[in-house]
Amino acid sequence: MHTSPAGTVPPMAAGSRPTAGAVPSVSVGTRAEGVVPSVSVGTWAEGVVPSVSVGTRAGGAVPRGVSVLVVGSHPLADDDANLTVARGLAERLGGRYEFVVPRGPSEPARLDLHPVHVHRVRAGGRLDYLMAARRAVDDVTAGTWQVLMSSNPLAAMVIESTRARRARPHIFHIQGEIVRPGPEYGGPAKRLALAAVTRLGVRRASGVRVVSESLRAAVEPRAACPVAVIGSRVDTRLFHPGAGTPGAPQVDAVMVGGLEDVKNHITVVRAWPDVAALVPGARLLIVGEGRRRDRLEAEAAALGVRHLVEFRGRVPHTLVPAVLTSARLLIHPSWSEGQPRAVLEGMACGLPVVCSDIPAHREIVPPRAGRLVPPSDPHGFAETVAKVLGTPDAAAEMGLHGRTLVTRHHDQVKGLDRYADFIRAVAASHRGTHGR
């Protein structure tokens, strides 16, 4: 591991190329185990701690309080973990933190947890939501100034179509392999559209946040703005090996995530008859909801392991640590990821992890913390899971090492500090460029 050379972040306007001028200073620290980032002009790497002097930016003073408005395209439950992150960022930025999201069937139109506020928009399909969210953004921002943030390509298009965007910076979050989407994202036409919208959002944004080095490599050549690698964060005070009920684990393995094709639960379900043959009575717990639940339950029944596979549905985030510590290991077989928080939460709870061998997992799961298996290999998953279950001392060592990695490199407090610094720097660059 070594220290990378210092880099700088020039002021940017939406759609512009890097230009010379006064810039916030950026001092580059060290990177997580086994990864040394390549830092170039306009790029922020994980572990980079920028020094931003609030109020001294060229081209105009930057307010000490920076407010944020995030647009998402999925409902936000009252206990969603993102609300905790939002509160932490609001405290660091000294402003309001607001969301515009779709409204669920039984949800109120507003949720006020000052300084965090959620505006829920009722809409039928995607086009309806795009129009309704666009109006909501312009209404919420009227007479105020915020950094606009989008959580996915649809949300980015909402922001780019608003009046508010003309005078405000836009940070585009990319949390999956959507610049070059693979078959797991659908048919050719859907993938082509997803890639086109993503690349347009990257070109127009004032800043892009990605969660991994592999995503940075895909995004940076297409970006006309700073690209920050700010990984997923875990509240290590909530997620720890002592969470939950003391005693022996209640299940052998757990999977946490939405029941969608990209999460690839089907491969592990198909592996479970072999796991049960190698570890008699081995039990699998699946946490999460989604459109593939019926298919997964039917597959488990057809394979004769339905009695060994429990589908628990959605679990409140505050109860997830107890669920994780009720298991002996965590399995995460996704076809594609950005930087999966579920894996990091499992590692924080001291679990060994068995994950699919994809770029996102390679960055966070070294051999001492877990094992990687090709996502299309049920037999490989069965053998690997059985081996980890059959070597408890080695599994405990993996869990201990994983916990150490998460506390060092993915702790929520440290991650929020970096995130807030990036938001302030984008705000400073935009105000300097636009003379506001």
Short mmCIF file of N, CA and C in Angstrom, two decimals, residues 135-300:
data_model
loop_
_atom_site.label_atom_id
_atom_site.label_comp_id
_atom_site.label_asym_id
_atom_site.label_seq_id
_atom_site.Cartn_x
_atom_site.Cartn_y
_atom_site.Cartn_z
N ARG A 135 -42.24 18.47 -11.15
CA ARG A 135 -42.99 19.57 -10.53
C ARG A 135 -42.64 19.70 -9.05
N ALA A 136 -42.50 18.56 -8.37
CA ALA A 136 -42.20 18.59 -6.94
C ALA A 136 -40.83 19.22 -6.68
N VAL A 137 -39.83 18.89 -7.50
CA VAL A 137 -38.50 19.47 -7.32
C VAL A 137 -38.56 20.99 -7.48
N ASP A 138 -39.25 21.46 -8.49
CA ASP A 138 -39.34 22.91 -8.69
C ASP A 138 -40.10 23.58 -7.55
N ASP A 139 -41.13 22.92 -7.03
CA ASP A 139 -41.87 23.49 -5.90
C ASP A 139 -41.02 23.55 -4.64
N VAL A 140 -40.31 22.46 -4.33
CA VAL A 140 -39.52 22.39 -3.10
C VAL A 140 -38.36 23.38 -3.14
N THR A 141 -37.77 23.57 -4.31
CA THR A 141 -36.58 24.43 -4.40
C THR A 141 -36.91 25.89 -4.60
N ALA A 142 -38.16 26.25 -4.78
CA ALA A 142 -38.53 27.64 -5.05
C ALA A 142 -38.03 28.55 -3.93
N GLY A 143 -37.23 29.55 -4.28
CA GLY A 143 -36.75 30.52 -3.32
C GLY A 143 -35.62 30.04 -2.42
N THR A 144 -35.10 28.85 -2.68
CA THR A 144 -34.02 28.31 -1.86
C THR A 144 -32.90 27.82 -2.78
N TRP A 145 -31.77 27.42 -2.19
CA TRP A 145 -30.65 26.91 -2.98
C TRP A 145 -30.18 25.59 -2.40
N GLN A 146 -30.11 24.57 -3.23
CA GLN A 146 -29.69 23.25 -2.79
C GLN A 146 -28.74 22.63 -3.81
N VAL A 147 -27.98 21.67 -3.34
CA VAL A 147 -27.30 20.75 -4.24
C VAL A 147 -28.31 19.66 -4.59
N LEU A 148 -28.56 19.46 -5.87
CA LEU A 148 -29.49 18.42 -6.32
C LEU A 148 -28.73 17.11 -6.49
N MET A 149 -29.36 16.01 -6.07
CA MET A 149 -28.70 14.72 -6.17
C MET A 149 -29.69 13.69 -6.70
N SER A 150 -29.21 12.80 -7.56
CA SER A 150 -30.05 11.75 -8.12
C SER A 150 -29.48 10.39 -7.76
N SER A 151 -30.38 9.43 -7.48
CA SER A 151 -29.94 8.12 -7.02
C SER A 151 -29.88 7.08 -8.13
N ASN A 152 -30.34 7.43 -9.34
CA ASN A 152 -30.31 6.50 -10.47
C ASN A 152 -30.57 7.28 -11.75
N PRO A 153 -30.48 6.63 -12.93
CA PRO A 153 -30.64 7.38 -14.18
C PRO A 153 -32.00 8.05 -14.35
N LEU A 154 -33.10 7.40 -13.95
CA LEU A 154 -34.41 8.04 -14.08
C LEU A 154 -34.45 9.31 -13.23
N ALA A 155 -33.95 9.22 -12.00
CA ALA A 155 -33.92 10.40 -11.14
C ALA A 155 -33.04 11.49 -11.73
N ALA A 156 -31.94 11.10 -12.38
CA ALA A 156 -31.07 12.09 -13.02
C ALA A 156 -31.81 12.82 -14.12
N MET A 157 -32.62 12.11 -14.88
CA MET A 157 -33.39 12.76 -15.95
C MET A 157 -34.45 13.69 -15.37
N VAL A 158 -35.02 13.31 -14.23
CA VAL A 158 -35.97 14.22 -13.56
C VAL A 158 -35.27 15.54 -13.26
N ILE A 159 -34.10 15.45 -12.62
CA ILE A 159 -33.39 16.67 -12.22
C ILE A 159 -32.98 17.50 -13.42
N GLU A 160 -32.45 16.85 -14.45
CA GLU A 160 -31.97 17.60 -15.62
C GLU A 160 -33.10 18.29 -16.38
N SER A 161 -34.34 17.88 -16.15
CA SER A 161 -35.48 18.48 -16.85
C SER A 161 -36.16 19.58 -16.04
N THR A 162 -35.65 19.89 -14.85
CA THR A 162 -36.30 20.89 -13.99
C THR A 162 -35.77 22.29 -14.23
N ARG A 163 -36.57 23.28 -13.84
CA ARG A 163 -36.09 24.66 -13.85
C ARG A 163 -35.01 24.85 -12.78
N ALA A 164 -35.16 24.13 -11.68
CA ALA A 164 -34.22 24.27 -10.57
C ALA A 164 -32.79 23.97 -10.99
N ARG A 165 -32.60 23.06 -11.92
CA ARG A 165 -31.26 22.64 -12.33
C ARG A 165 -30.47 23.78 -12.96
N ARG A 166 -31.16 24.77 -13.53
CA ARG A 166 -30.45 25.84 -14.23
C ARG A 166 -29.50 26.61 -13.31
N ALA A 167 -29.83 26.68 -12.03
CA ALA A 167 -29.03 27.48 -11.11
C ALA A 167 -28.43 26.66 -9.99
N ARG A 168 -28.49 25.32 -10.11
CA ARG A 168 -28.03 24.47 -9.02
C ARG A 168 -27.19 23.32 -9.57
N PRO A 169 -26.19 22.88 -8.80
CA PRO A 169 -25.38 21.73 -9.24
C PRO A 169 -26.14 20.42 -9.06
N HIS A 170 -25.72 19.42 -9.80
CA HIS A 170 -26.36 18.10 -9.77
C HIS A 170 -25.29 17.03 -9.57
N ILE A 171 -25.41 16.26 -8.50
CA ILE A 171 -24.53 15.11 -8.26
C ILE A 171 -25.29 13.85 -8.61
N PHE A 172 -24.74 13.08 -9.51
CA PHE A 172 -25.37 11.84 -10.01
C PHE A 172 -24.72 10.67 -9.30
N HIS A 173 -25.51 9.85 -8.61
CA HIS A 173 -25.01 8.65 -7.93
C HIS A 173 -25.10 7.46 -8.89
N ILE A 174 -24.03 6.72 -9.01
CA ILE A 174 -24.04 5.49 -9.80
C ILE A 174 -23.62 4.35 -8.87
N GLN A 175 -24.54 3.42 -8.66
CA GLN A 175 -24.31 2.36 -7.67
C GLN A 175 -24.34 0.96 -8.28
N GLY A 176 -24.36 0.87 -9.60
CA GLY A 176 -24.35 -0.42 -10.26
C GLY A 176 -23.67 -0.30 -11.61
N GLU A 177 -23.48 -1.43 -12.27
CA GLU A 177 -22.75 -1.47 -13.55
C GLU A 177 -23.70 -1.11 -14.70
N ILE A 178 -24.16 0.17 -14.69
CA ILE A 178 -25.17 0.61 -15.65
C ILE A 178 -24.61 1.44 -16.78
N VAL A 179 -23.32 1.76 -16.74
CA VAL A 179 -22.70 2.43 -17.88
C VAL A 179 -22.55 1.45 -19.03
N ARG A 180 -22.20 0.21 -18.68
CA ARG A 180 -22.14 -0.88 -19.66
C ARG A 180 -22.96 -2.06 -19.11
N PRO A 181 -24.28 -1.95 -19.08
CA PRO A 181 -25.11 -2.98 -18.43
C PRO A 181 -25.06 -4.31 -19.16
N GLY A 182 -25.02 -5.39 -18.38
CA GLY A 182 -25.00 -6.74 -18.93
C GLY A 182 -26.39 -7.33 -19.04
N PRO A 183 -26.48 -8.61 -19.44
CA PRO A 183 -27.78 -9.28 -19.65
C PRO A 183 -28.66 -9.29 -18.41
N GLU A 184 -28.06 -9.20 -17.23
CA GLU A 184 -28.84 -9.22 -16.00
C GLU A 184 -29.78 -8.02 -15.89
N TYR A 185 -29.55 -6.99 -16.72
CA TYR A 185 -30.40 -5.80 -16.70
C TYR A 185 -31.53 -5.86 -17.72
N GLY A 186 -31.68 -6.97 -18.43
CA GLY A 186 -32.78 -7.09 -19.37
C GLY A 186 -32.31 -7.34 -20.78
N GLY A 187 -33.26 -7.19 -21.73
CA GLY A 187 -32.97 -7.43 -23.14
C GLY A 187 -32.13 -6.33 -23.76
N PRO A 188 -31.72 -6.52 -25.02
CA PRO A 188 -30.83 -5.56 -25.68
C PRO A 188 -31.38 -4.14 -25.71
N ALA A 189 -32.68 -3.98 -26.01
CA ALA A 189 -33.26 -2.64 -26.10
C ALA A 189 -33.24 -1.94 -24.74
N LYS A 190 -33.59 -2.66 -23.71
CA LYS A 190 -33.60 -2.08 -22.37
C LYS A 190 -32.18 -1.69 -21.94
N ARG A 191 -31.21 -2.55 -22.23
CA ARG A 191 -29.84 -2.24 -21.85
C ARG A 191 -29.30 -1.04 -22.62
N LEU A 192 -29.65 -0.96 -23.89
CA LEU A 192 -29.21 0.17 -24.71
C LEU A 192 -29.77 1.48 -24.17
N ALA A 193 -31.06 1.46 -23.80
CA ALA A 193 -31.69 2.67 -23.27
C ALA A 193 -31.07 3.05 -21.92
N LEU A 194 -30.84 2.05 -21.06
CA LEU A 194 -30.25 2.31 -19.75
C LEU A 194 -28.86 2.92 -19.88
N ALA A 195 -28.05 2.36 -20.77
CA ALA A 195 -26.70 2.89 -20.97
C ALA A 195 -26.74 4.31 -21.52
N ALA A 196 -27.65 4.57 -22.46
CA ALA A 196 -27.73 5.90 -23.07
C ALA A 196 -28.14 6.95 -22.04
N VAL A 197 -29.13 6.64 -21.22
CA VAL A 197 -29.59 7.59 -20.20
C VAL A 197 -28.51 7.81 -19.15
N THR A 198 -27.83 6.74 -18.77
CA THR A 198 -26.75 6.87 -17.78
C THR A 198 -25.63 7.75 -18.31
N ARG A 199 -25.21 7.53 -19.54
CA ARG A 199 -24.10 8.30 -20.09
C ARG A 199 -24.49 9.76 -20.28
N LEU A 200 -25.74 10.02 -20.63
CA LEU A 200 -26.20 11.40 -20.73
C LEU A 200 -26.15 12.07 -19.36
N GLY A 201 -26.62 11.37 -18.32
CA GLY A 201 -26.56 11.91 -16.97
C GLY A 201 -25.15 12.21 -16.53
N VAL A 202 -24.22 11.32 -16.86
CA VAL A 202 -22.81 11.52 -16.49
C VAL A 202 -22.25 12.77 -17.18
N ARG A 203 -22.58 12.96 -18.46
CA ARG A 203 -22.06 14.11 -19.20
C ARG A 203 -22.61 15.43 -18.66
N ARG A 204 -23.83 15.43 -18.18
CA ARG A 204 -24.48 16.67 -17.78
C ARG A 204 -24.28 17.01 -16.30
N ALA A 205 -23.87 16.05 -15.50
CA ALA A 205 -23.79 16.26 -14.05
C ALA A 205 -22.66 17.22 -13.68
N SER A 206 -22.78 17.81 -12.49
CA SER A 206 -21.74 18.67 -11.92
C SER A 206 -20.73 17.85 -11.13
N GLY A 207 -21.14 16.65 -10.74
CA GLY A 207 -20.28 15.73 -10.01
C GLY A 207 -20.91 14.36 -10.05
N VAL A 208 -20.09 13.33 -10.01
CA VAL A 208 -20.60 11.95 -10.02
C VAL A 208 -20.00 11.22 -8.84
N ARG A 209 -20.86 10.56 -8.06
CA ARG A 209 -20.40 9.71 -6.97
C ARG A 209 -20.57 8.25 -7.39
N VAL A 210 -19.49 7.49 -7.33
CA VAL A 210 -19.55 6.05 -7.57
C VAL A 210 -19.09 5.35 -6.30
N VAL A 211 -19.41 4.07 -6.19
CA VAL A 211 -19.12 3.37 -4.95
C VAL A 211 -17.93 2.42 -5.03
N SER A 212 -17.32 2.32 -6.21
CA SER A 212 -16.21 1.38 -6.34
C SER A 212 -15.24 1.83 -7.42
N GLU A 213 -14.03 1.30 -7.37
CA GLU A 213 -13.02 1.62 -8.36
C GLU A 213 -13.41 1.13 -9.75
N SER A 214 -14.06 -0.03 -9.83
CA SER A 214 -14.46 -0.54 -11.14
C SER A 214 -15.48 0.38 -11.80
N LEU A 215 -16.38 0.97 -11.01
CA LEU A 215 -17.33 1.92 -11.56
C LEU A 215 -16.63 3.23 -11.96
N ARG A 216 -15.67 3.65 -11.15
CA ARG A 216 -14.92 4.84 -11.52
C ARG A 216 -14.25 4.68 -12.89
N ALA A 217 -13.67 3.51 -13.12
CA ALA A 217 -12.98 3.27 -14.39
C ALA A 217 -13.95 3.34 -15.57
N ALA A 218 -15.20 2.93 -15.35
CA ALA A 218 -16.20 2.98 -16.42
C ALA A 218 -16.75 4.38 -16.63
N VAL A 219 -16.86 5.16 -15.55
CA VAL A 219 -17.51 6.46 -15.61
C VAL A 219 -16.57 7.57 -16.02
N GLU A 220 -15.36 7.57 -15.48
CA GLU A 220 -14.46 8.71 -15.64
C GLU A 220 -14.20 9.12 -17.09
N PRO A 221 -14.00 8.20 -18.03
CA PRO A 221 -13.74 8.65 -19.41
C PRO A 221 -14.92 9.39 -20.03
N ARG A 222 -16.11 9.24 -19.48
CA ARG A 222 -17.31 9.86 -20.05
C ARG A 222 -17.75 11.11 -19.29
N ALA A 223 -17.06 11.43 -18.21
CA ALA A 223 -17.50 12.51 -17.33
C ALA A 223 -16.81 13.83 -17.66
N ALA A 224 -17.55 14.92 -17.53
CA ALA A 224 -17.00 16.27 -17.67
C ALA A 224 -16.98 16.97 -16.33
N CYS A 225 -16.82 16.22 -15.26
CA CYS A 225 -16.92 16.75 -13.90
C CYS A 225 -16.13 15.85 -12.95
N PRO A 226 -15.95 16.27 -11.69
CA PRO A 226 -15.27 15.40 -10.73
C PRO A 226 -16.03 14.09 -10.52
N VAL A 227 -15.29 13.00 -10.37
CA VAL A 227 -15.85 11.68 -10.07
C VAL A 227 -15.29 11.24 -8.72
N ALA A 228 -16.16 11.01 -7.76
CA ALA A 228 -15.72 10.65 -6.41
C ALA A 228 -16.04 9.19 -6.13
N VAL A 229 -15.03 8.46 -5.67
CA VAL A 229 -15.25 7.09 -5.20
C VAL A 229 -15.52 7.17 -3.70
N ILE A 230 -16.78 7.02 -3.33
CA ILE A 230 -17.19 7.05 -1.93
C ILE A 230 -17.99 5.78 -1.69
N GLY A 231 -17.38 4.82 -1.05
CA GLY A 231 -17.98 3.50 -0.91
C GLY A 231 -19.18 3.47 0.01
N SER A 232 -19.84 2.33 0.03
CA SER A 232 -20.96 2.12 0.93
C SER A 232 -20.49 2.18 2.38
N ARG A 233 -21.39 2.59 3.25
CA ARG A 233 -21.04 2.81 4.65
C ARG A 233 -21.88 1.91 5.54
N VAL A 234 -21.32 1.55 6.68
CA VAL A 234 -22.02 0.70 7.64
C VAL A 234 -21.92 1.32 9.02
N ASP A 235 -23.03 1.33 9.73
CA ASP A 235 -23.02 1.76 11.13
C ASP A 235 -22.49 0.60 11.96
N THR A 236 -21.20 0.63 12.24
CA THR A 236 -20.57 -0.50 12.93
C THR A 236 -20.95 -0.57 14.41
N ARG A 237 -21.62 0.47 14.91
CA ARG A 237 -22.15 0.39 16.28
C ARG A 237 -23.44 -0.42 16.30
N LEU A 238 -24.18 -0.41 15.19
CA LEU A 238 -25.41 -1.19 15.09
C LEU A 238 -25.12 -2.61 14.59
N PHE A 239 -24.23 -2.71 13.60
CA PHE A 239 -23.88 -4.00 13.02
C PHE A 239 -22.58 -4.48 13.65
N HIS A 240 -22.68 -5.44 14.55
CA HIS A 240 -21.50 -5.96 15.24
C HIS A 240 -21.78 -7.41 15.65
N PRO A 241 -20.74 -8.17 15.95
CA PRO A 241 -20.94 -9.60 16.24
C PRO A 241 -21.83 -9.88 17.43
N GLY A 242 -21.97 -8.94 18.36
CA GLY A 242 -22.79 -9.18 19.53
C GLY A 242 -24.25 -8.80 19.37
N ALA A 243 -24.66 -8.35 18.17
CA ALA A 243 -26.05 -7.98 17.94
C ALA A 243 -26.94 -9.22 18.01
N GLY A 244 -28.18 -9.03 18.44
CA GLY A 244 -29.11 -10.16 18.45
C GLY A 244 -29.07 -10.95 19.74
N THR A 245 -29.68 -12.13 19.68
CA THR A 245 -29.82 -12.99 20.85
C THR A 245 -28.59 -13.86 21.02
N PRO A 246 -27.99 -13.86 22.22
CA PRO A 246 -26.82 -14.72 22.45
C PRO A 246 -27.18 -16.19 22.27
N GLY A 247 -26.19 -16.98 21.89
CA GLY A 247 -26.43 -18.41 21.72
C GLY A 247 -25.99 -18.90 20.36
N ALA A 248 -26.25 -20.15 20.11
CA ALA A 248 -25.84 -20.77 18.84
C ALA A 248 -26.64 -20.19 17.68
N PRO A 249 -26.04 -20.08 16.48
CA PRO A 249 -26.77 -19.61 15.30
C PRO A 249 -28.02 -20.45 15.05
N GLN A 250 -29.08 -19.78 14.56
CA GLN A 250 -30.34 -20.46 14.32
C GLN A 250 -30.45 -21.01 12.90
N VAL A 251 -29.68 -20.42 11.98
CA VAL A 251 -29.67 -20.89 10.59
C VAL A 251 -28.22 -21.00 10.14
N ASP A 252 -28.01 -21.70 9.05
CA ASP A 252 -26.64 -21.88 8.57
C ASP A 252 -26.18 -20.76 7.66
N ALA A 253 -27.08 -20.25 6.83
CA ALA A 253 -26.69 -19.19 5.90
C ALA A 253 -27.84 -18.22 5.71
N VAL A 254 -27.50 -16.97 5.39
CA VAL A 254 -28.50 -15.94 5.17
C VAL A 254 -28.16 -15.18 3.90
N MET A 255 -29.21 -14.78 3.17
CA MET A 255 -29.07 -13.87 2.04
C MET A 255 -29.98 -12.68 2.30
N VAL A 256 -29.50 -11.47 2.03
CA VAL A 256 -30.26 -10.25 2.26
C VAL A 256 -30.26 -9.43 0.98
N GLY A 257 -31.45 -9.11 0.48
CA GLY A 257 -31.54 -8.30 -0.74
C GLY A 257 -32.87 -8.49 -1.44
N GLY A 258 -33.19 -7.56 -2.32
CA GLY A 258 -34.44 -7.65 -3.08
C GLY A 258 -34.48 -8.89 -3.94
N LEU A 259 -35.66 -9.50 -4.03
CA LEU A 259 -35.81 -10.74 -4.80
C LEU A 259 -36.02 -10.41 -6.27
N GLU A 260 -34.94 -9.99 -6.91
CA GLU A 260 -34.93 -9.63 -8.32
C GLU A 260 -33.89 -10.46 -9.04
N ASP A 261 -34.04 -10.54 -10.37
CA ASP A 261 -33.14 -11.38 -11.17
C ASP A 261 -31.67 -11.05 -10.96
N VAL A 262 -31.34 -9.75 -10.88
CA VAL A 262 -29.95 -9.35 -10.79
C VAL A 262 -29.29 -9.85 -9.50
N LYS A 263 -30.08 -10.12 -8.47
CA LYS A 263 -29.53 -10.59 -7.20
C LYS A 263 -29.22 -12.09 -7.24
N ASN A 264 -29.76 -12.81 -8.20
CA ASN A 264 -29.34 -14.19 -8.48
C ASN A 264 -29.57 -15.17 -7.33
N HIS A 265 -30.65 -14.98 -6.58
CA HIS A 265 -30.98 -15.94 -5.53
C HIS A 265 -31.17 -17.35 -6.08
N ILE A 266 -31.62 -17.44 -7.33
CA ILE A 266 -31.98 -18.73 -7.91
C ILE A 266 -30.79 -19.70 -7.91
N THR A 267 -29.57 -19.18 -8.12
CA THR A 267 -28.40 -20.05 -8.15
C THR A 267 -28.18 -20.71 -6.79
N VAL A 268 -28.37 -19.97 -5.72
CA VAL A 268 -28.17 -20.54 -4.39
C VAL A 268 -29.29 -21.51 -4.04
N VAL A 269 -30.52 -21.19 -4.43
CA VAL A 269 -31.63 -22.13 -4.20
C VAL A 269 -31.34 -23.45 -4.91
N ARG A 270 -30.84 -23.36 -6.14
CA ARG A 270 -30.51 -24.57 -6.89
C ARG A 270 -29.31 -25.30 -6.30
N ALA A 271 -28.47 -24.59 -5.58
CA ALA A 271 -27.33 -25.23 -4.93
C ALA A 271 -27.72 -25.92 -3.63
N TRP A 272 -28.88 -25.56 -3.06
CA TRP A 272 -29.17 -26.01 -1.71
C TRP A 272 -29.34 -27.53 -1.54
N PRO A 273 -29.88 -28.26 -2.51
CA PRO A 273 -29.90 -29.72 -2.35
C PRO A 273 -28.50 -30.31 -2.15
N ASP A 274 -27.49 -29.79 -2.87
CA ASP A 274 -26.12 -30.27 -2.69
C ASP A 274 -25.56 -29.84 -1.34
N VAL A 275 -25.90 -28.60 -0.90
CA VAL A 275 -25.45 -28.16 0.43
C VAL A 275 -26.02 -29.09 1.50
N ALA A 276 -27.32 -29.41 1.38
CA ALA A 276 -27.97 -30.26 2.37
C ALA A 276 -27.40 -31.68 2.35
N ALA A 277 -26.93 -32.12 1.20
CA ALA A 277 -26.32 -33.45 1.13
C ALA A 277 -24.96 -33.46 1.83
N LEU A 278 -24.24 -32.34 1.74
CA LEU A 278 -22.92 -32.25 2.36
C LEU A 278 -23.00 -31.86 3.83
N VAL A 279 -24.00 -31.05 4.17
CA VAL A 279 -24.22 -30.60 5.55
C VAL A 279 -25.68 -30.91 5.88
N PRO A 280 -26.00 -32.11 6.32
CA PRO A 280 -27.39 -32.52 6.52
C PRO A 280 -28.17 -31.54 7.39
N GLY A 281 -29.35 -31.16 6.88
CA GLY A 281 -30.22 -30.26 7.62
C GLY A 281 -29.85 -28.79 7.52
N ALA A 282 -28.88 -28.43 6.67
CA ALA A 282 -28.46 -27.04 6.55
C ALA A 282 -29.63 -26.16 6.15
N ARG A 283 -29.79 -25.05 6.86
CA ARG A 283 -30.93 -24.17 6.65
C ARG A 283 -30.48 -22.84 6.05
N LEU A 284 -31.28 -22.35 5.10
CA LEU A 284 -31.01 -21.08 4.42
C LEU A 284 -32.14 -20.10 4.72
N LEU A 285 -31.79 -18.89 5.12
CA LEU A 285 -32.76 -17.82 5.38
C LEU A 285 -32.60 -16.75 4.30
N ILE A 286 -33.71 -16.42 3.63
CA ILE A 286 -33.71 -15.39 2.60
C ILE A 286 -34.53 -14.20 3.10
N VAL A 287 -33.90 -13.04 3.21
CA VAL A 287 -34.54 -11.83 3.71
C VAL A 287 -34.70 -10.84 2.56
N GLY A 288 -35.91 -10.35 2.37
CA GLY A 288 -36.17 -9.39 1.29
C GLY A 288 -37.44 -9.73 0.55
N GLU A 289 -37.94 -8.75 -0.18
CA GLU A 289 -39.14 -8.95 -1.00
C GLU A 289 -38.83 -8.59 -2.44
N GLY A 290 -39.68 -9.04 -3.35
CA GLY A 290 -39.50 -8.71 -4.76
C GLY A 290 -40.36 -9.58 -5.63
N ARG A 291 -40.34 -9.27 -6.90
CA ARG A 291 -41.25 -9.93 -7.85
C ARG A 291 -40.89 -11.38 -8.12
N ARG A 292 -39.70 -11.83 -7.73
CA ARG A 292 -39.29 -13.21 -8.01
C ARG A 292 -39.54 -14.15 -6.83
N ARG A 293 -40.23 -13.70 -5.81
CA ARG A 293 -40.43 -14.56 -4.64
C ARG A 293 -41.18 -15.84 -4.98
N ASP A 294 -42.27 -15.72 -5.71
CA ASP A 294 -43.05 -16.92 -6.05
C ASP A 294 -42.21 -17.93 -6.82
N ARG A 295 -41.43 -17.44 -7.76
CA ARG A 295 -40.59 -18.33 -8.56
C ARG A 295 -39.57 -19.04 -7.68
N LEU A 296 -38.96 -18.30 -6.75
CA LEU A 296 -37.94 -18.88 -5.88
C LEU A 296 -38.55 -19.92 -4.94
N GLU A 297 -39.73 -19.62 -4.40
CA GLU A 297 -40.39 -20.59 -3.53
C GLU A 297 -40.75 -21.86 -4.30
N ALA A 298 -41.23 -21.69 -5.54
CA ALA A 298 -41.59 -22.84 -6.36
C ALA A 298 -40.36 -23.69 -6.69
N GLU A 299 -39.24 -23.03 -6.96
CA GLU A 299 -38.00 -23.75 -7.28
C GLU A 299 -37.53 -24.56 -6.07
N ALA A 300 -37.58 -23.94 -4.88
CA ALA A 300 -37.17 -24.66 -3.67
C ALA A 300 -38.06 -25.88 -3.43
#
